[in-house]
């Protein structure tokens, strides 16, 4: 079986994504790229995370060709593979429908530098207006908006998070969800949050050690 370790990691982190309340039902998806083999594994379409086994994951080339797997790959496969095709420092992608990120997605809000944990993504987390789910157009819109960031708010949809490996990408998804909740709480209190400066954020990013390699 190709990418056995990556498949096992996806199954493990799928359960973590549910346990941390980062998505609902079968929605959201996870992939891991093996740069040496130039192949990636992704969650199958429409499977409950607690009933997904390593053999249910699908292995593809970054150009979208299926190499191994009986199941249908996640409908958002383009949103994953576009990063493996174009970025040399992204080896995992996590897409969630976490509640606060999705609330902001419905309000059309990006996430300003209101907390130092925004540095998990980079700087202000961009927002893109709604694009039909499961399309290459959505994948391109995410890619274009993301720039050097690690996360993006998908209008009327959810959150996309990336990283050098799957634990990091899941941390991005979790910490940006936390920052989304903070932003919602601040505005629910009728105030705009006090923002960190670019200089302060640069210090945080350098303190994250290997962040730049992520
Ligand atoms: Zn989705």
PDB file of C-alpha atoms in Angstrom, residues 83-201:
ATOM      1  CA  UNK A  83      -0.309  23.846  -2.985  1.00  0.00           C
ATOM      2  CA  UNK A  84       1.753  20.712  -3.624  1.00  0.00           C
ATOM      3  CA  UNK A  85       2.153  21.736  -7.258  1.00  0.00           C
ATOM      4  CA  UNK A  86       3.173  25.312  -6.559  1.00  0.00           C
ATOM      5  CA  UNK A  87       4.740  25.546  -3.073  1.00  0.00           C
ATOM      6  CA  UNK A  88       7.922  23.813  -1.995  1.00  0.00           C
ATOM      7  CA  UNK A  89       7.315  24.289   1.753  1.00  0.00           C
ATOM      8  CA  UNK A  90       3.763  22.952   2.142  1.00  0.00           C
ATOM      9  CA  UNK A  91       3.346  19.237   2.771  1.00  0.00           C
ATOM     10  CA  UNK A  92      -0.053  19.103   4.481  1.00  0.00           C
ATOM     11  CA  UNK A  93      -3.430  20.776   3.998  1.00  0.00           C
ATOM     12  CA  UNK A  94      -6.386  20.795   6.400  1.00  0.00           C
ATOM     13  CA  UNK A  95      -9.818  22.160   5.483  1.00  0.00           C
ATOM     14  CA  UNK A  96     -12.363  22.643   8.276  1.00  0.00           C
ATOM     15  CA  UNK A  97     -15.836  24.034   8.888  1.00  0.00           C
ATOM     16  CA  UNK A  98     -14.984  25.146  12.433  1.00  0.00           C
ATOM     17  CA  UNK A  99     -17.716  27.306  13.958  1.00  0.00           C
ATOM     18  CA  UNK A 100     -16.019  30.685  14.474  1.00  0.00           C
ATOM     19  CA  UNK A 101     -13.949  30.624  11.281  1.00  0.00           C
ATOM     20  CA  UNK A 102     -17.144  29.783   9.392  1.00  0.00           C
ATOM     21  CA  UNK A 103     -19.049  32.526  11.225  1.00  0.00           C
ATOM     22  CA  UNK A 104     -16.446  35.031  10.010  1.00  0.00           C
ATOM     23  CA  UNK A 105     -16.678  33.438   6.559  1.00  0.00           C
ATOM     24  CA  UNK A 106     -20.404  34.253   6.546  1.00  0.00           C
ATOM     25  CA  UNK A 107     -19.768  37.812   7.777  1.00  0.00           C
ATOM     26  CA  UNK A 108     -17.035  38.438   5.200  1.00  0.00           C
ATOM     27  CA  UNK A 109     -14.347  39.178   7.792  1.00  0.00           C
ATOM     28  CA  UNK A 110     -10.614  38.606   7.570  1.00  0.00           C
ATOM     29  CA  UNK A 111      -8.683  38.095  10.823  1.00  0.00           C
ATOM     30  CA  UNK A 112      -6.489  41.083  11.733  1.00  0.00           C
ATOM     31  CA  UNK A 113      -3.428  40.808  13.980  1.00  0.00           C
ATOM     32  CA  UNK A 114      -5.445  40.867  17.193  1.00  0.00           C
ATOM     33  CA  UNK A 115      -3.445  38.159  19.015  1.00  0.00           C
ATOM     34  CA  UNK A 116       0.090  36.900  18.629  1.00  0.00           C
ATOM     35  CA  UNK A 117      -1.242  33.449  17.653  1.00  0.00           C
ATOM     36  CA  UNK A 118      -2.294  34.933  14.305  1.00  0.00           C
ATOM     37  CA  UNK A 119       1.429  34.365  13.576  1.00  0.00           C
ATOM     38  CA  UNK A 120       0.603  30.678  13.136  1.00  0.00           C
ATOM     39  CA  UNK A 121      -0.800  31.789   9.808  1.00  0.00           C
ATOM     40  CA  UNK A 122       1.671  34.635   9.248  1.00  0.00           C
ATOM     41  CA  UNK A 123      -0.009  38.027   9.269  1.00  0.00           C
ATOM     42  CA  UNK A 124      -3.660  39.052   8.784  1.00  0.00           C
ATOM     43  CA  UNK A 125      -5.591  35.944   7.706  1.00  0.00           C
ATOM     44  CA  UNK A 126      -7.169  36.746   4.330  1.00  0.00           C
ATOM     45  CA  UNK A 127     -10.837  36.288   3.437  1.00  0.00           C
ATOM     46  CA  UNK A 128     -12.082  35.366  -0.043  1.00  0.00           C
ATOM     47  CA  UNK A 129     -15.706  35.831  -1.190  1.00  0.00           C
ATOM     48  CA  UNK A 130     -17.801  32.725  -1.854  1.00  0.00           C
ATOM     49  CA  UNK A 131     -16.762  30.455  -4.705  1.00  0.00           C
ATOM     50  CA  UNK A 132     -18.654  27.218  -5.477  1.00  0.00           C
ATOM     51  CA  UNK A 133     -17.240  24.385  -3.345  1.00  0.00           C
ATOM     52  CA  UNK A 134     -15.323  21.583  -5.028  1.00  0.00           C
ATOM     53  CA  UNK A 135     -14.129  23.686  -7.967  1.00  0.00           C
ATOM     54  CA  UNK A 136     -10.676  24.474  -9.325  1.00  0.00           C
ATOM     55  CA  UNK A 137     -11.765  28.114  -9.278  1.00  0.00           C
ATOM     56  CA  UNK A 138     -12.027  27.900  -5.471  1.00  0.00           C
ATOM     57  CA  UNK A 139      -8.584  26.290  -5.271  1.00  0.00           C
ATOM     58  CA  UNK A 140      -7.053  29.118  -7.314  1.00  0.00           C
ATOM     59  CA  UNK A 141      -8.823  31.810  -5.300  1.00  0.00           C
ATOM     60  CA  UNK A 142      -7.457  30.291  -2.063  1.00  0.00           C
ATOM     61  CA  UNK A 143      -3.969  30.019  -3.486  1.00  0.00           C
ATOM     62  CA  UNK A 144      -3.950  33.599  -4.772  1.00  0.00           C
ATOM     63  CA  UNK A 145      -5.275  35.037  -1.501  1.00  0.00           C
ATOM     64  CA  UNK A 146      -2.993  33.014   0.738  1.00  0.00           C
ATOM     65  CA  UNK A 147       0.349  34.414  -0.444  1.00  0.00           C
ATOM     66  CA  UNK A 148       2.882  33.609   2.281  1.00  0.00           C
ATOM     67  CA  UNK A 149       0.137  33.020   4.852  1.00  0.00           C
ATOM     68  CA  UNK A 150      -0.758  29.569   6.090  1.00  0.00           C
ATOM     69  CA  UNK A 151      -4.531  30.057   6.376  1.00  0.00           C
ATOM     70  CA  UNK A 152      -7.440  31.585   4.515  1.00  0.00           C
ATOM     71  CA  UNK A 153     -11.126  32.210   5.341  1.00  0.00           C
ATOM     72  CA  UNK A 154     -13.355  30.826   2.571  1.00  0.00           C
ATOM     73  CA  UNK A 155     -16.458  32.981   2.173  1.00  0.00           C
ATOM     74  CA  UNK A 156     -19.729  31.293   3.261  1.00  0.00           C
ATOM     75  CA  UNK A 157     -17.773  28.068   3.635  1.00  0.00           C
ATOM     76  CA  UNK A 158     -14.973  27.551   6.193  1.00  0.00           C
ATOM     77  CA  UNK A 159     -11.228  27.605   6.747  1.00  0.00           C
ATOM     78  CA  UNK A 160      -8.192  26.349   4.851  1.00  0.00           C
ATOM     79  CA  UNK A 161      -4.933  25.719   6.741  1.00  0.00           C
ATOM     80  CA  UNK A 162      -1.557  24.529   5.469  1.00  0.00           C
ATOM     81  CA  UNK A 163       1.813  23.631   6.935  1.00  0.00           C
ATOM     82  CA  UNK A 164       5.138  21.920   6.542  1.00  0.00           C
ATOM     83  CA  UNK A 165       3.605  18.793   8.074  1.00  0.00           C
ATOM     84  CA  UNK A 166       0.200  17.626   9.288  1.00  0.00           C
ATOM     85  CA  UNK A 167       0.660  18.410  13.019  1.00  0.00           C
ATOM     86  CA  UNK A 168       1.592  21.976  12.074  1.00  0.00           C
ATOM     87  CA  UNK A 169      -1.301  22.403   9.622  1.00  0.00           C
ATOM     88  CA  UNK A 170      -3.740  21.136  12.280  1.00  0.00           C
ATOM     89  CA  UNK A 171      -2.236  23.598  14.789  1.00  0.00           C
ATOM     90  CA  UNK A 172      -2.801  26.401  12.273  1.00  0.00           C
ATOM     91  CA  UNK A 173      -6.448  25.316  11.900  1.00  0.00           C
ATOM     92  CA  UNK A 174      -6.924  25.179  15.677  1.00  0.00           C
ATOM     93  CA  UNK A 175      -5.129  28.419  16.593  1.00  0.00           C
ATOM     94  CA  UNK A 176      -6.738  30.442  13.801  1.00  0.00           C
ATOM     95  CA  UNK A 177     -10.141  29.120  14.905  1.00  0.00           C
ATOM     96  CA  UNK A 178      -9.271  30.469  18.396  1.00  0.00           C
ATOM     97  CA  UNK A 179      -8.349  33.870  16.905  1.00  0.00           C
ATOM     98  CA  UNK A 180     -11.630  33.909  14.945  1.00  0.00           C
ATOM     99  CA  UNK A 181     -13.494  33.357  18.207  1.00  0.00           C
ATOM    100  CA  UNK A 182     -11.588  36.242  19.819  1.00  0.00           C
ATOM    101  CA  UNK A 183     -12.449  38.573  16.936  1.00  0.00           C
ATOM    102  CA  UNK A 184     -16.115  37.602  17.125  1.00  0.00           C
ATOM    103  CA  UNK A 185     -16.136  38.160  20.904  1.00  0.00           C
ATOM    104  CA  UNK A 186     -14.476  41.581  20.602  1.00  0.00           C
ATOM    105  CA  UNK A 187     -16.987  42.775  18.031  1.00  0.00           C
ATOM    106  CA  UNK A 188     -19.871  41.214  19.981  1.00  0.00           C
ATOM    107  CA  UNK A 189     -18.666  43.414  22.850  1.00  0.00           C
ATOM    108  CA  UNK A 190     -19.124  46.365  20.502  1.00  0.00           C
ATOM    109  CA  UNK A 191     -15.418  47.135  20.218  1.00  0.00           C
ATOM    110  CA  UNK A 192     -12.646  46.725  17.695  1.00  0.00           C
ATOM    111  CA  UNK A 193      -9.689  44.771  19.104  1.00  0.00           C
ATOM    112  CA  UNK A 194      -6.368  46.489  19.731  1.00  0.00           C
ATOM    113  CA  UNK A 195      -4.047  45.184  17.015  1.00  0.00           C
ATOM    114  CA  UNK A 196      -0.404  44.155  17.168  1.00  0.00           C
ATOM    115  CA  UNK A 197       1.957  46.045  14.881  1.00  0.00           C
ATOM    116  CA  UNK A 198       3.836  44.415  12.002  1.00  0.00           C
ATOM    117  CA  UNK A 199       7.024  44.798  14.076  1.00  0.00           C
ATOM    118  CA  UNK A 200       5.498  42.995  17.045  1.00  0.00           C
ATOM    119  CA  UNK A 201       4.251  40.205  14.788  1.00  0.00           C
TER     120      UNK A 201
END
